[in-house]
PDB file of C-alpha atoms in Angstrom:
ATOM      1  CA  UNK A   1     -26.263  78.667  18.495  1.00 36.00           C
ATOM      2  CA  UNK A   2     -22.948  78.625  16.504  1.00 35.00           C
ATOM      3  CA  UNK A   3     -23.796  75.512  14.798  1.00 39.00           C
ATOM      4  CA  UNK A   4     -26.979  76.599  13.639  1.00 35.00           C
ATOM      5  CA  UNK A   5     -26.099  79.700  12.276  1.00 33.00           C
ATOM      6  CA  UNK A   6     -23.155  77.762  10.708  1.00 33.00           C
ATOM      7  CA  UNK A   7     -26.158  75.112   9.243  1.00 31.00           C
ATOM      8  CA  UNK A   8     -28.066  78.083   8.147  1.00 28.00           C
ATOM      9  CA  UNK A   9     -25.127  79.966   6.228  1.00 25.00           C
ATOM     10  CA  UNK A  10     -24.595  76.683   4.869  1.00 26.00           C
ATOM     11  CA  UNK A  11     -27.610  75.943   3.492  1.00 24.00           C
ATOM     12  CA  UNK A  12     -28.084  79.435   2.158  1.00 21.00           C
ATOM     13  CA  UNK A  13     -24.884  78.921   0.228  1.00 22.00           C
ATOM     14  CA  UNK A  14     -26.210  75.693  -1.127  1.00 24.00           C
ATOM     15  CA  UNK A  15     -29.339  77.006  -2.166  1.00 24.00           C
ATOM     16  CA  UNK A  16     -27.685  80.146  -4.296  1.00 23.00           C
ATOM     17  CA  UNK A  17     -25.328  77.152  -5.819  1.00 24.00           C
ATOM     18  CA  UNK A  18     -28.222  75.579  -6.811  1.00 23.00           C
ATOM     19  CA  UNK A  19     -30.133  78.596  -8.187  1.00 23.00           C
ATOM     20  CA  UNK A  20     -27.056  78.515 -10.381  1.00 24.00           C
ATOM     21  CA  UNK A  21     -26.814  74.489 -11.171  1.00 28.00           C
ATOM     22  CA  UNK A  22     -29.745  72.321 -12.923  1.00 30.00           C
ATOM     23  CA  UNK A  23     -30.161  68.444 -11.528  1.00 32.00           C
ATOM     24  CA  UNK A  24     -27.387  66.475 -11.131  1.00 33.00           C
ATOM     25  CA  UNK A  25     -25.222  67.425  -8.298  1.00 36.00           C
ATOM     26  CA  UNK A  26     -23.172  69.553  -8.487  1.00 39.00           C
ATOM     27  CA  UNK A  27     -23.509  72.657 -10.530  1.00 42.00           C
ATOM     28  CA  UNK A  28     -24.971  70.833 -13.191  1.00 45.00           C
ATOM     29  CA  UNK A  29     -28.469  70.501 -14.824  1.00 50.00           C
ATOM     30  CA  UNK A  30     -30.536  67.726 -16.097  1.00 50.00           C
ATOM     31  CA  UNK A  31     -33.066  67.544 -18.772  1.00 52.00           C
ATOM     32  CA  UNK A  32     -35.391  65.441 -20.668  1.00 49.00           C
ATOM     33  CA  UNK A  33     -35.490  65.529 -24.717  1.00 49.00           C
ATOM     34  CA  UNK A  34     -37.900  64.343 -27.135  1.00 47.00           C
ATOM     35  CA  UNK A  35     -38.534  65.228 -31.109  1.00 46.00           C
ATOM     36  CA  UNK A  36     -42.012  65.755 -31.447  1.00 42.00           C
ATOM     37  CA  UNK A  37     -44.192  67.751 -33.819  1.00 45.00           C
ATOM     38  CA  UNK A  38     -45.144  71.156 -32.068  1.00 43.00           C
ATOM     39  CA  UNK A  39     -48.480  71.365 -32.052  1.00 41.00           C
ATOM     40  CA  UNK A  40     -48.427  67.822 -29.662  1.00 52.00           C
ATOM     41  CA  UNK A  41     -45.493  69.026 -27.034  1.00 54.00           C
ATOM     42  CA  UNK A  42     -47.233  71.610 -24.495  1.00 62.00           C
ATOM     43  CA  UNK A  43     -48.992  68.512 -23.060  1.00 67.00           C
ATOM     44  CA  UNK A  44     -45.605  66.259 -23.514  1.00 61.00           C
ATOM     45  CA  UNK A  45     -43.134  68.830 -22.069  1.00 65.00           C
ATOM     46  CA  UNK A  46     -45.672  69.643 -18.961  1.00 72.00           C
ATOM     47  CA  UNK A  47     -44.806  65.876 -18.479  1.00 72.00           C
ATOM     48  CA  UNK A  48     -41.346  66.236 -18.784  1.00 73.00           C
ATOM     49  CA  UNK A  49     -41.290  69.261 -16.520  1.00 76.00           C
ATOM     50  CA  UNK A  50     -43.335  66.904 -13.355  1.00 77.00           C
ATOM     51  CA  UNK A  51     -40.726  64.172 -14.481  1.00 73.00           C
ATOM     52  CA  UNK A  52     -37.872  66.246 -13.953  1.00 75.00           C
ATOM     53  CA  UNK A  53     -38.699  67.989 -10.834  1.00 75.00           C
ATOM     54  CA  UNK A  54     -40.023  65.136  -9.129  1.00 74.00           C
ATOM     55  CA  UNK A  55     -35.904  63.248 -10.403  1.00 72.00           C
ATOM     56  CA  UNK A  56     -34.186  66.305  -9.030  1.00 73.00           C
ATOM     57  CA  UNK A  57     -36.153  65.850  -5.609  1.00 77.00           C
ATOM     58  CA  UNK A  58     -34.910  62.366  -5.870  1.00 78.00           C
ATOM     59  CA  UNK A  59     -31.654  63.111  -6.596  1.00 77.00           C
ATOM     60  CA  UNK A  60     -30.904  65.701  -4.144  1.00 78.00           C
ATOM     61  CA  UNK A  61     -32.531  63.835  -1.088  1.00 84.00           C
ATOM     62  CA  UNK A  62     -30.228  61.112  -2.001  1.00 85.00           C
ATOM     63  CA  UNK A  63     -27.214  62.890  -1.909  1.00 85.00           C
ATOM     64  CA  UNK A  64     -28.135  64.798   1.187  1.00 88.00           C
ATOM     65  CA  UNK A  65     -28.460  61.447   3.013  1.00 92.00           C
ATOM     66  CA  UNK A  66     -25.131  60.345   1.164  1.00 93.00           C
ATOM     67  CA  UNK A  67     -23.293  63.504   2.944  1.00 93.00           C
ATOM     68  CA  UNK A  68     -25.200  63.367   6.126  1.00 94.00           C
ATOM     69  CA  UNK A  69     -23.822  59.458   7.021  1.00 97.00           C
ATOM     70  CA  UNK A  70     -20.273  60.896   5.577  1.00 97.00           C
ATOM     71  CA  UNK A  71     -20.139  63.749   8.178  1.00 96.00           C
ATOM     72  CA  UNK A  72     -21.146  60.934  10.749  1.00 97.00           C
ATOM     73  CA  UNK A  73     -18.218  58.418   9.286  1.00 97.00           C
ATOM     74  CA  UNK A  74     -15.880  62.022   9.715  1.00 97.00           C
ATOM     75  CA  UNK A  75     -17.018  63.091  13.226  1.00 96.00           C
ATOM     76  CA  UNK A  76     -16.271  59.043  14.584  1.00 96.00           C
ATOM     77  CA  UNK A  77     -12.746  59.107  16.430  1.00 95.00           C
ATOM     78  CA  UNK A  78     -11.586  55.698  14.382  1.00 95.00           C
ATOM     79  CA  UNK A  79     -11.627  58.079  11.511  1.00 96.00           C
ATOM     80  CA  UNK A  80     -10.223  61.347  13.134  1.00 95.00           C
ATOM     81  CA  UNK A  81      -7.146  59.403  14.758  1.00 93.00           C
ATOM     82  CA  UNK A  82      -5.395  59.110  10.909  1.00 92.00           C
ATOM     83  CA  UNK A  83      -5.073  55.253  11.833  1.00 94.00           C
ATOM     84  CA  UNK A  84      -6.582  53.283   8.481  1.00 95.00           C
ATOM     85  CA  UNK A  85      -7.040  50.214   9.957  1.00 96.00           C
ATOM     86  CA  UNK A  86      -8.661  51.603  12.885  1.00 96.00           C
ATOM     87  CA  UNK A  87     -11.660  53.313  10.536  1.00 96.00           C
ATOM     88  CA  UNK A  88     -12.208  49.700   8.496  1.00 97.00           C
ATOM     89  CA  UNK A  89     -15.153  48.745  10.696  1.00 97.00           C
ATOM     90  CA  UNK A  90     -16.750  52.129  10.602  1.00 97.00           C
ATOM     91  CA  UNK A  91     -16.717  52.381   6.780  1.00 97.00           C
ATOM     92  CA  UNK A  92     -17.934  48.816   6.660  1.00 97.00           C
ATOM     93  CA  UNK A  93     -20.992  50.223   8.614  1.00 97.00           C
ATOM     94  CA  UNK A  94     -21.553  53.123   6.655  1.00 96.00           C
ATOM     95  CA  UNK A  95     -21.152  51.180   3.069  1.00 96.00           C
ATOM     96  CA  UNK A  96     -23.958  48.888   4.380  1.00 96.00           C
ATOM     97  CA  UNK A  97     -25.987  52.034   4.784  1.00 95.00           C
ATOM     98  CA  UNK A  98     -25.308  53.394   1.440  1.00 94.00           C
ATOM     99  CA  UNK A  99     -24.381  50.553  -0.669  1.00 90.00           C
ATOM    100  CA  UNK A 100     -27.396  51.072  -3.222  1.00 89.00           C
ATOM    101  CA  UNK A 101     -25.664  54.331  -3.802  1.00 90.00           C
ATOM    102  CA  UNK A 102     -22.061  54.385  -3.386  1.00 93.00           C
ATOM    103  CA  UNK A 103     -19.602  52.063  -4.752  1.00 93.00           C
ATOM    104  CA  UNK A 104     -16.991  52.492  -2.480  1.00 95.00           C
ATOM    105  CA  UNK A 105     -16.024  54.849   0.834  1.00 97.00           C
ATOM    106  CA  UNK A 106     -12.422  55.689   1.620  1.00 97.00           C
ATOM    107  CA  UNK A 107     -10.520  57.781   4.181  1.00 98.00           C
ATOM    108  CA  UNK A 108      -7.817  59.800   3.188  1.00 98.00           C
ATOM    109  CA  UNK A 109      -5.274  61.873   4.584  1.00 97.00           C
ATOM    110  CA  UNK A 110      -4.457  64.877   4.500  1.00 96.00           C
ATOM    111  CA  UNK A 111      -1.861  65.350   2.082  1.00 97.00           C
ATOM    112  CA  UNK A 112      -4.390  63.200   0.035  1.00 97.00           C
ATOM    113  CA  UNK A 113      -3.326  59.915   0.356  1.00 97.00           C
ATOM    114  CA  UNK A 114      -5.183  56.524   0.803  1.00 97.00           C
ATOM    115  CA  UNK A 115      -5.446  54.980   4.263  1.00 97.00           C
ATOM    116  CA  UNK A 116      -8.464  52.796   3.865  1.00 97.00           C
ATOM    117  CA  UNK A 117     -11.067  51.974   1.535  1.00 96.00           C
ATOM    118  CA  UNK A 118     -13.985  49.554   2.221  1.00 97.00           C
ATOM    119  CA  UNK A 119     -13.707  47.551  -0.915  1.00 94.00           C
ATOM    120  CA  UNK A 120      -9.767  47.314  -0.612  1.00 94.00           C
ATOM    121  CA  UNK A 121      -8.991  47.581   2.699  1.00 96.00           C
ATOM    122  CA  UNK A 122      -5.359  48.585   3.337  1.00 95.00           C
ATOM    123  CA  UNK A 123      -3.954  47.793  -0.148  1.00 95.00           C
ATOM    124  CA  UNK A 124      -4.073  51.609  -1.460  1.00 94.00           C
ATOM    125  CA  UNK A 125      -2.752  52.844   1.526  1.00 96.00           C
ATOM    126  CA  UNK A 126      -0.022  55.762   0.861  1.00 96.00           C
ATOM    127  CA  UNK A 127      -1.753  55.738  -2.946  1.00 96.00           C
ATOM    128  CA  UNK A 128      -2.491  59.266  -3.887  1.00 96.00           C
ATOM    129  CA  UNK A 129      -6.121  59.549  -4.663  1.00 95.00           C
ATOM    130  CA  UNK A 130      -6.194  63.458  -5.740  1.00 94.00           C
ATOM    131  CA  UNK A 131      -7.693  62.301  -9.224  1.00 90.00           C
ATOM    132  CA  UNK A 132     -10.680  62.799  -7.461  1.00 91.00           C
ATOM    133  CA  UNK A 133     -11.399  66.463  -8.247  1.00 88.00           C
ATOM    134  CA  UNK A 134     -13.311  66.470  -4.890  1.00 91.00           C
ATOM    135  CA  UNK A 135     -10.783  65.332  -3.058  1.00 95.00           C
ATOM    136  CA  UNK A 136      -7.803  68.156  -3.986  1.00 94.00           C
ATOM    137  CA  UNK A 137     -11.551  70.653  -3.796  1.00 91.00           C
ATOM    138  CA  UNK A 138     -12.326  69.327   0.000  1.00 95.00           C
ATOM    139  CA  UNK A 139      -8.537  69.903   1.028  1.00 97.00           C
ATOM    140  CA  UNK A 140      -8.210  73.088  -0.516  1.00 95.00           C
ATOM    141  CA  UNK A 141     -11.500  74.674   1.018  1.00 93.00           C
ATOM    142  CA  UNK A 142     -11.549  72.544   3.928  1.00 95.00           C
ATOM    143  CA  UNK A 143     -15.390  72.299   2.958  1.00 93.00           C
ATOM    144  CA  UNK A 144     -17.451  69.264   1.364  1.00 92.00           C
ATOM    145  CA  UNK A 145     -16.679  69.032  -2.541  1.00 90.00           C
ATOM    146  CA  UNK A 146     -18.612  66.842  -4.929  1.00 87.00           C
ATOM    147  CA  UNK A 147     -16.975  66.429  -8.694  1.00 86.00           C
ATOM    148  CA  UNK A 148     -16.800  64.020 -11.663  1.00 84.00           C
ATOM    149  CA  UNK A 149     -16.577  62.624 -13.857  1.00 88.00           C
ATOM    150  CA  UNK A 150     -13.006  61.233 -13.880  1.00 88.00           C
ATOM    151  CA  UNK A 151     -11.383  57.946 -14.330  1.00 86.00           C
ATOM    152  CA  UNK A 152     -10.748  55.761 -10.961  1.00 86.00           C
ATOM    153  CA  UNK A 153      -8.056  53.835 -10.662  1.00 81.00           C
ATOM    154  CA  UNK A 154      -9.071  50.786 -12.309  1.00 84.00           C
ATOM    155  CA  UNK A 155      -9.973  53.110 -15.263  1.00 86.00           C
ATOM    156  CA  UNK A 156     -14.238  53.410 -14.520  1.00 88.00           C
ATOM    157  CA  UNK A 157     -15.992  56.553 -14.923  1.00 90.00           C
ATOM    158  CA  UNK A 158     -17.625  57.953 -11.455  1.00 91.00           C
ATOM    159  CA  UNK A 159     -18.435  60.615  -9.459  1.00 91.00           C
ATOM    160  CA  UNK A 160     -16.918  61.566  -5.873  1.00 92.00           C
ATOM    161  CA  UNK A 161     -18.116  63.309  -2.568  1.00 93.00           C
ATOM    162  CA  UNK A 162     -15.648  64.246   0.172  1.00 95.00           C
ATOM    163  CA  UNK A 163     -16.595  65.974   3.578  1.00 96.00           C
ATOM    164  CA  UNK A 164     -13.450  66.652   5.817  1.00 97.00           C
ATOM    165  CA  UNK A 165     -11.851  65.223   9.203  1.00 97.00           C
ATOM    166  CA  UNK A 166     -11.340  67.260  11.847  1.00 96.00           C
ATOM    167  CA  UNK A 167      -9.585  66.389  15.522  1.00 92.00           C
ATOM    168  CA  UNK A 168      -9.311  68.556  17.798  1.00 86.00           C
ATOM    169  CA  UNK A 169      -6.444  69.213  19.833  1.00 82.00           C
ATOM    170  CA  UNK A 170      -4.640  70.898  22.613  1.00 77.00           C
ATOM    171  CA  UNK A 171      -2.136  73.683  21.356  1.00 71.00           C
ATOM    172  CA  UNK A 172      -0.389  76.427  23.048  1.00 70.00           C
ATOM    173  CA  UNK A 173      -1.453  80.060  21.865  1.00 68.00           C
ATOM    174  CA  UNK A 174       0.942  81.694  20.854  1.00 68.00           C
ATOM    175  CA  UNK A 175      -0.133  84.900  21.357  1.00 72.00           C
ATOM    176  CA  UNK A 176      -1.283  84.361  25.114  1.00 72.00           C
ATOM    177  CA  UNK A 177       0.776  81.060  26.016  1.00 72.00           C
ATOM    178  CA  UNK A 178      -2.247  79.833  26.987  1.00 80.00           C
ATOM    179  CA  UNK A 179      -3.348  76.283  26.475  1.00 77.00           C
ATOM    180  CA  UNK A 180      -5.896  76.073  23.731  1.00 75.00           C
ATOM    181  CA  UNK A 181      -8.495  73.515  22.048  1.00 78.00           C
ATOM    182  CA  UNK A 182      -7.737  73.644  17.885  1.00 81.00           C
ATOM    183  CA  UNK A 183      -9.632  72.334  15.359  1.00 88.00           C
ATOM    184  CA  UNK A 184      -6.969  70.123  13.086  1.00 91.00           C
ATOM    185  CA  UNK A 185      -7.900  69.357   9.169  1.00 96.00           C
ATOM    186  CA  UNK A 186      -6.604  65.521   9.227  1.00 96.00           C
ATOM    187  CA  UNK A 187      -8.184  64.548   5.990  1.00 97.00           C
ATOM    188  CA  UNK A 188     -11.339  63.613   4.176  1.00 98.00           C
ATOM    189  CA  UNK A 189     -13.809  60.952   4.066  1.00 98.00           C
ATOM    190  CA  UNK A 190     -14.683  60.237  -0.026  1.00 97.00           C
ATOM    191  CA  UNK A 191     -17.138  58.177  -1.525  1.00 96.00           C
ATOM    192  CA  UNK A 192     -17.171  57.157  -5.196  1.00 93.00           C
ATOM    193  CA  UNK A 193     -20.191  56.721  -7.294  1.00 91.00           C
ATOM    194  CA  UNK A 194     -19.768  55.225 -10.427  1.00 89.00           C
ATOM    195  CA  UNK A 195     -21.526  56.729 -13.273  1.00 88.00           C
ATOM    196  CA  UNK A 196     -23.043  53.285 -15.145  1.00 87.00           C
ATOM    197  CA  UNK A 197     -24.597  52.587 -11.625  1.00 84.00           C
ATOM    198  CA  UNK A 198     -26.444  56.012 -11.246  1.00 81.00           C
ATOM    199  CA  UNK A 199     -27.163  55.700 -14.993  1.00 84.00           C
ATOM    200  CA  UNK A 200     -28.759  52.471 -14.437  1.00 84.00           C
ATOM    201  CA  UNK A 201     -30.561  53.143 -11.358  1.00 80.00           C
ATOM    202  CA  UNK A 202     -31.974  56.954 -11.660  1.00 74.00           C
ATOM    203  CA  UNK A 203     -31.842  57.630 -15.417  1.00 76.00           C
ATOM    204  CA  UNK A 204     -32.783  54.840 -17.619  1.00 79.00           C
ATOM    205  CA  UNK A 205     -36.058  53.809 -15.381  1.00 78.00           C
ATOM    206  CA  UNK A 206     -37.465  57.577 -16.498  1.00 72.00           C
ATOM    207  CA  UNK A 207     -36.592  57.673 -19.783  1.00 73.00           C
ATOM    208  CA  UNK A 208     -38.216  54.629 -19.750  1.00 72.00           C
ATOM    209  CA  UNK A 209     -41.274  56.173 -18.888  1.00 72.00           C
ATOM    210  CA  UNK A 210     -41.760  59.095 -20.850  1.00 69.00           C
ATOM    211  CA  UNK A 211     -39.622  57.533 -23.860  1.00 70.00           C
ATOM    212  CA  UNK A 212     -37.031  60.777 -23.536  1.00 73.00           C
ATOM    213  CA  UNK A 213     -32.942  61.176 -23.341  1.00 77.00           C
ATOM    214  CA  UNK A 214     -32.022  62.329 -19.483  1.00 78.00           C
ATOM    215  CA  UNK A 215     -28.721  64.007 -19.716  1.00 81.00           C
ATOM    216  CA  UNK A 216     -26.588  65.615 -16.651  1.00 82.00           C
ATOM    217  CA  UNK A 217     -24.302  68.274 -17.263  1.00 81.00           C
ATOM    218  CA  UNK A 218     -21.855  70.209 -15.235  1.00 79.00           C
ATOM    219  CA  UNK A 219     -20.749  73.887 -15.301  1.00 73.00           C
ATOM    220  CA  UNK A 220     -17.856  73.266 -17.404  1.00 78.00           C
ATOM    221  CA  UNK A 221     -20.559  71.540 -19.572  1.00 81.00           C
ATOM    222  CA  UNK A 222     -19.111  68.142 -19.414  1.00 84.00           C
ATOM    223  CA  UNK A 223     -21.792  65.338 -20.023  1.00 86.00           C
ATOM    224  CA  UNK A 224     -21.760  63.765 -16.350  1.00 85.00           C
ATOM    225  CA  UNK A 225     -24.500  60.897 -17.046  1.00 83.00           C
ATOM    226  CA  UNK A 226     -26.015  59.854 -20.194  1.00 82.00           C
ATOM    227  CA  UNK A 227     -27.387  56.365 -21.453  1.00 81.00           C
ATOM    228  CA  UNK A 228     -24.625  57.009 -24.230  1.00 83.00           C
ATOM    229  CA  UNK A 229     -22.085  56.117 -22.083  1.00 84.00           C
ATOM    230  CA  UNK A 230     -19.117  57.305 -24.872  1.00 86.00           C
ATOM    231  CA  UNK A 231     -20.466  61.110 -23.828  1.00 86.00           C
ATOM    232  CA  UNK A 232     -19.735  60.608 -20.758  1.00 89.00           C
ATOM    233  CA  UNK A 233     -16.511  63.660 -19.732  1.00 88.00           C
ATOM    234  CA  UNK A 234     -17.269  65.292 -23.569  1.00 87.00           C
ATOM    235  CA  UNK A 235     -18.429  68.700 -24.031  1.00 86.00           C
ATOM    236  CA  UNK A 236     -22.241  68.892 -24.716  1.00 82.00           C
ATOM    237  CA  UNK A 237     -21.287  71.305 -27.462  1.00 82.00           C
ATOM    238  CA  UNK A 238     -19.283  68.977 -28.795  1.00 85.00           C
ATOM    239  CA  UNK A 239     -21.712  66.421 -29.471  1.00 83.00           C
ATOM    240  CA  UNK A 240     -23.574  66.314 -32.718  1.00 78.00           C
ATOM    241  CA  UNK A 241     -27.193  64.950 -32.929  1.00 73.00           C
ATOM    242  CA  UNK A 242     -26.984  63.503 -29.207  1.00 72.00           C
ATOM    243  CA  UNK A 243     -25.186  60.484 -30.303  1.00 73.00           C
ATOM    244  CA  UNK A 244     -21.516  60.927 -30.699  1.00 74.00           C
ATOM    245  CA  UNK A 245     -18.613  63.544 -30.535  1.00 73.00           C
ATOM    246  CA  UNK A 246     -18.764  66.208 -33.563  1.00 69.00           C
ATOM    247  CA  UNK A 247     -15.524  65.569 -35.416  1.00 65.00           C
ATOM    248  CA  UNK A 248     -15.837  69.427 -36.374  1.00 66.00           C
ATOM    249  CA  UNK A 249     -17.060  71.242 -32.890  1.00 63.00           C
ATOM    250  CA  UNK A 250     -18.176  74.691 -33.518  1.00 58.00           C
ATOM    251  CA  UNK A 251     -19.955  73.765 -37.161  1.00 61.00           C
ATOM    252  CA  UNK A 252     -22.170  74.944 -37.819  1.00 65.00           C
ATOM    253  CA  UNK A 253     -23.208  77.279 -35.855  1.00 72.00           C
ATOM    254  CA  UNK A 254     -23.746  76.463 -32.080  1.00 77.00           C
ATOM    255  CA  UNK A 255     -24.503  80.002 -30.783  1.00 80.00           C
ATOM    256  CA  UNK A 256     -27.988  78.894 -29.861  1.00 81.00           C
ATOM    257  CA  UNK A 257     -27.470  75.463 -28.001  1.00 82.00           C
ATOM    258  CA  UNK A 258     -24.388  77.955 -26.111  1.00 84.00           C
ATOM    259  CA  UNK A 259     -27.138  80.638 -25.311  1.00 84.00           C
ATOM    260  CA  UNK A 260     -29.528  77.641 -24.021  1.00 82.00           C
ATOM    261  CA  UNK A 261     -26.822  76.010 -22.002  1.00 81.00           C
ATOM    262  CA  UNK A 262     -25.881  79.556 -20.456  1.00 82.00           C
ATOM    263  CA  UNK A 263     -29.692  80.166 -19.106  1.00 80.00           C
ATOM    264  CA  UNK A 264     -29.695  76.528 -17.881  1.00 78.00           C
ATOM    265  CA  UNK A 265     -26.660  76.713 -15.868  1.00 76.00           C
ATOM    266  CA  UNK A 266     -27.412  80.535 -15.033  1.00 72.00           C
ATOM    267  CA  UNK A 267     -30.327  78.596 -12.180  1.00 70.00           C
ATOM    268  CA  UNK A 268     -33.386  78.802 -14.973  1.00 68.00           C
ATOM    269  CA  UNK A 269     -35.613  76.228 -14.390  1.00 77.00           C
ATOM    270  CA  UNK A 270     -38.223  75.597 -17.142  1.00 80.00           C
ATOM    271  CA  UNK A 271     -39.141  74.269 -20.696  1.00 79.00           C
ATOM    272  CA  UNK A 272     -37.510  75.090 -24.320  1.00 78.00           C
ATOM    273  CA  UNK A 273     -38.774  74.128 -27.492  1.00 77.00           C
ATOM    274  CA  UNK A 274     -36.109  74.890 -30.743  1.00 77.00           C
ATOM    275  CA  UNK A 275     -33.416  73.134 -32.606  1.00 79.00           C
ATOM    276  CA  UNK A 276     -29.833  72.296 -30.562  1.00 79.00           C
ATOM    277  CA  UNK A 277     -27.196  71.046 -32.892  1.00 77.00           C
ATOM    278  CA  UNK A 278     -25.850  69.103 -29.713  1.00 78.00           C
ATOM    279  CA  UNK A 279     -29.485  67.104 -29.994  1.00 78.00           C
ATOM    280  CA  UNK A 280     -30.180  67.053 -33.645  1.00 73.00           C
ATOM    281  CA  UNK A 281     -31.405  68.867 -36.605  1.00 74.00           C
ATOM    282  CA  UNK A 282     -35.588  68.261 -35.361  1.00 76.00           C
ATOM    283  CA  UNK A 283     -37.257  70.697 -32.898  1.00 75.00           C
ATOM    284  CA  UNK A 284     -36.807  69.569 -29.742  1.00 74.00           C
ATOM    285  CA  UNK A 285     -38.521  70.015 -26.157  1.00 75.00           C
ATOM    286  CA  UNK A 286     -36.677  69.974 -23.211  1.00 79.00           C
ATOM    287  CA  UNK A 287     -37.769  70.607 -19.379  1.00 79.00           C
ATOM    288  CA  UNK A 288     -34.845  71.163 -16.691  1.00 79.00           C
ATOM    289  CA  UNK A 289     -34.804  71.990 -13.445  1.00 72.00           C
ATOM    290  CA  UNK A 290     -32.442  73.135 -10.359  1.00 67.00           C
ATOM    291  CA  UNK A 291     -30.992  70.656  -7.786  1.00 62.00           C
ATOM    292  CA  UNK A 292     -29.550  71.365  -4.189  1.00 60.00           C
ATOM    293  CA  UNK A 293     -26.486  68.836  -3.838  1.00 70.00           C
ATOM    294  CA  UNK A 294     -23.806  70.173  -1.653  1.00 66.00           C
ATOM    295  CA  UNK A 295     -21.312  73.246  -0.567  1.00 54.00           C
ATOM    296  CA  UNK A 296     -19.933  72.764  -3.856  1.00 45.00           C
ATOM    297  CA  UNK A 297     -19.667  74.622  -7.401  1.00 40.00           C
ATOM    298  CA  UNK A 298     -18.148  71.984 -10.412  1.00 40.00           C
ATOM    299  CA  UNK A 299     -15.380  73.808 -12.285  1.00 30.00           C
TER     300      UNK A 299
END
């Protein structure tokens, strides 16, 4: 009974985070653009709208199966004993499973540090990895944490989910003397998701299709994922004309594309026809809609 009122509080708290967020993980939302005359874009942005709802299903059952074999990889004792070389055969197992989404799974302490990877093995062992936002998030909260984009270690752009380790162990109350079971935090488990794979495998195939510009956007309204790959980490209201960094952010005046990003990332989902300096001087018609990722809120 505990764990399913546990599942159910934690589900709840995923679905208000993603009232708040639009597609893309992560308190973030995704859109389609097009320029188009007016009176042809009802019929056009009901397209979109299908498009995008049907990408942030997509996305979101993904990610749910990502963080489902993660929890299993995190519950397996190779991984709670804190021994690296121990866990290599179960994230071998588990990277099979997800490697057409993951690039990489690692388990890492609890102070943050490497003590395995899949692709490397023991080499990064005692290598901090808290440039993952998620992983300083998951150790902090003790709760699963997705975040990106940063720069890995060999200077790529991706995105990172941890879930945390747990052992439990015997301890003496110290209140009653009494011999108890405790639940220890001994780490996370973390897997990286480079951004030019996602890009490549969920984006451009549906802008394909519909001949539009997907973008993904976090709450701090950092450009997670775009086929512009030089937007990737830069403000969205810092780009000019969707196709590179304004060298003067703030002119002109970006009060509307700030108003549209605020009912986008305050869990609208829907369509917008106007100008947005970020996307050009041309009307534009963009549909969005919410995604449920994981316990997490990008900051």
């Amino acid at each position: 009974m505990q764990n399913d009122k546990r599942r159910a509080s934690y589900f709840t708290f995923i679905l208000l985070l993603a009232i708040a967020t639009l597609i893309g993980s992560w308190g973030s939302f995704y859109f389609f653009t097009q320029k188009l005359e007016r009176d042809s874009s009802e019929s056009y942005n009901e397209k979109q709208f299908e498009h995008v709802q049907g990408i942030s299903r997509n996305i979101n059952d993904i990610f749910l199966i990502i963080e489902r074999e993660l929890e299993t990889v995190a519950s397996s004792a190779e991984v709670r004993s804190g021994n690296g070389r121990d866990a290599l055969p179960i994230l071998a197992t588990s990277y099979r499973k997800l490697e057409n989404h993951v690039s990489d799974i690692a388990v890492i302490d609890s102070q943050g540090r490497f003590l395995a990877t899949h692709k490397t093995g023991l080499k990064r062992t005692g290598i901090s990895a808290l440039n993952r936002n998620s992983t300083s998030e998951t150790i902090r909260t003790k709760a699963p944490s997705l975040a990106g984009p940063f720069l890995t270690l060999v200077q790529s752009k991706a995105i990172s989910l941890d879930v945390p380790v747990f052992r439990y162990e015997s301890v003496e109350s110290s209140e009653s003397g009494r011999t108890v079971t405790g639940k220890v935090f001994v780490g996370t488990v973390s897997c990286l998701v480079e951004v030019d794979k996602w890009i490549e495998n969920y984006l451009k195939p549906f802008d394909a299709q519909i001949n539009s510009s997907t973008w993904i956007i976090n709450n701090n309204s950092q450009v997670v994922a775009n086929t512009n790959s030089a937007l990737i980490g830069e403000k969205w209201l810092d780009i000019e004309d969707g196709s590179f960094k304004d060298p003067t952010p703030g002119i002109p005046d970006r009060s509307g594309d700030l108003q549209f990003l605020n009912t986008v990332l305050g869990g609208k989902s829907g369509k917008f026809q106007g100008k947005l300096g970020s996307l050009g001087t041309e009307d534009q018609i963009v549909a969005y809609a919410p995604i449920n990722i994981t316990n997490t809120r990008w900051s």
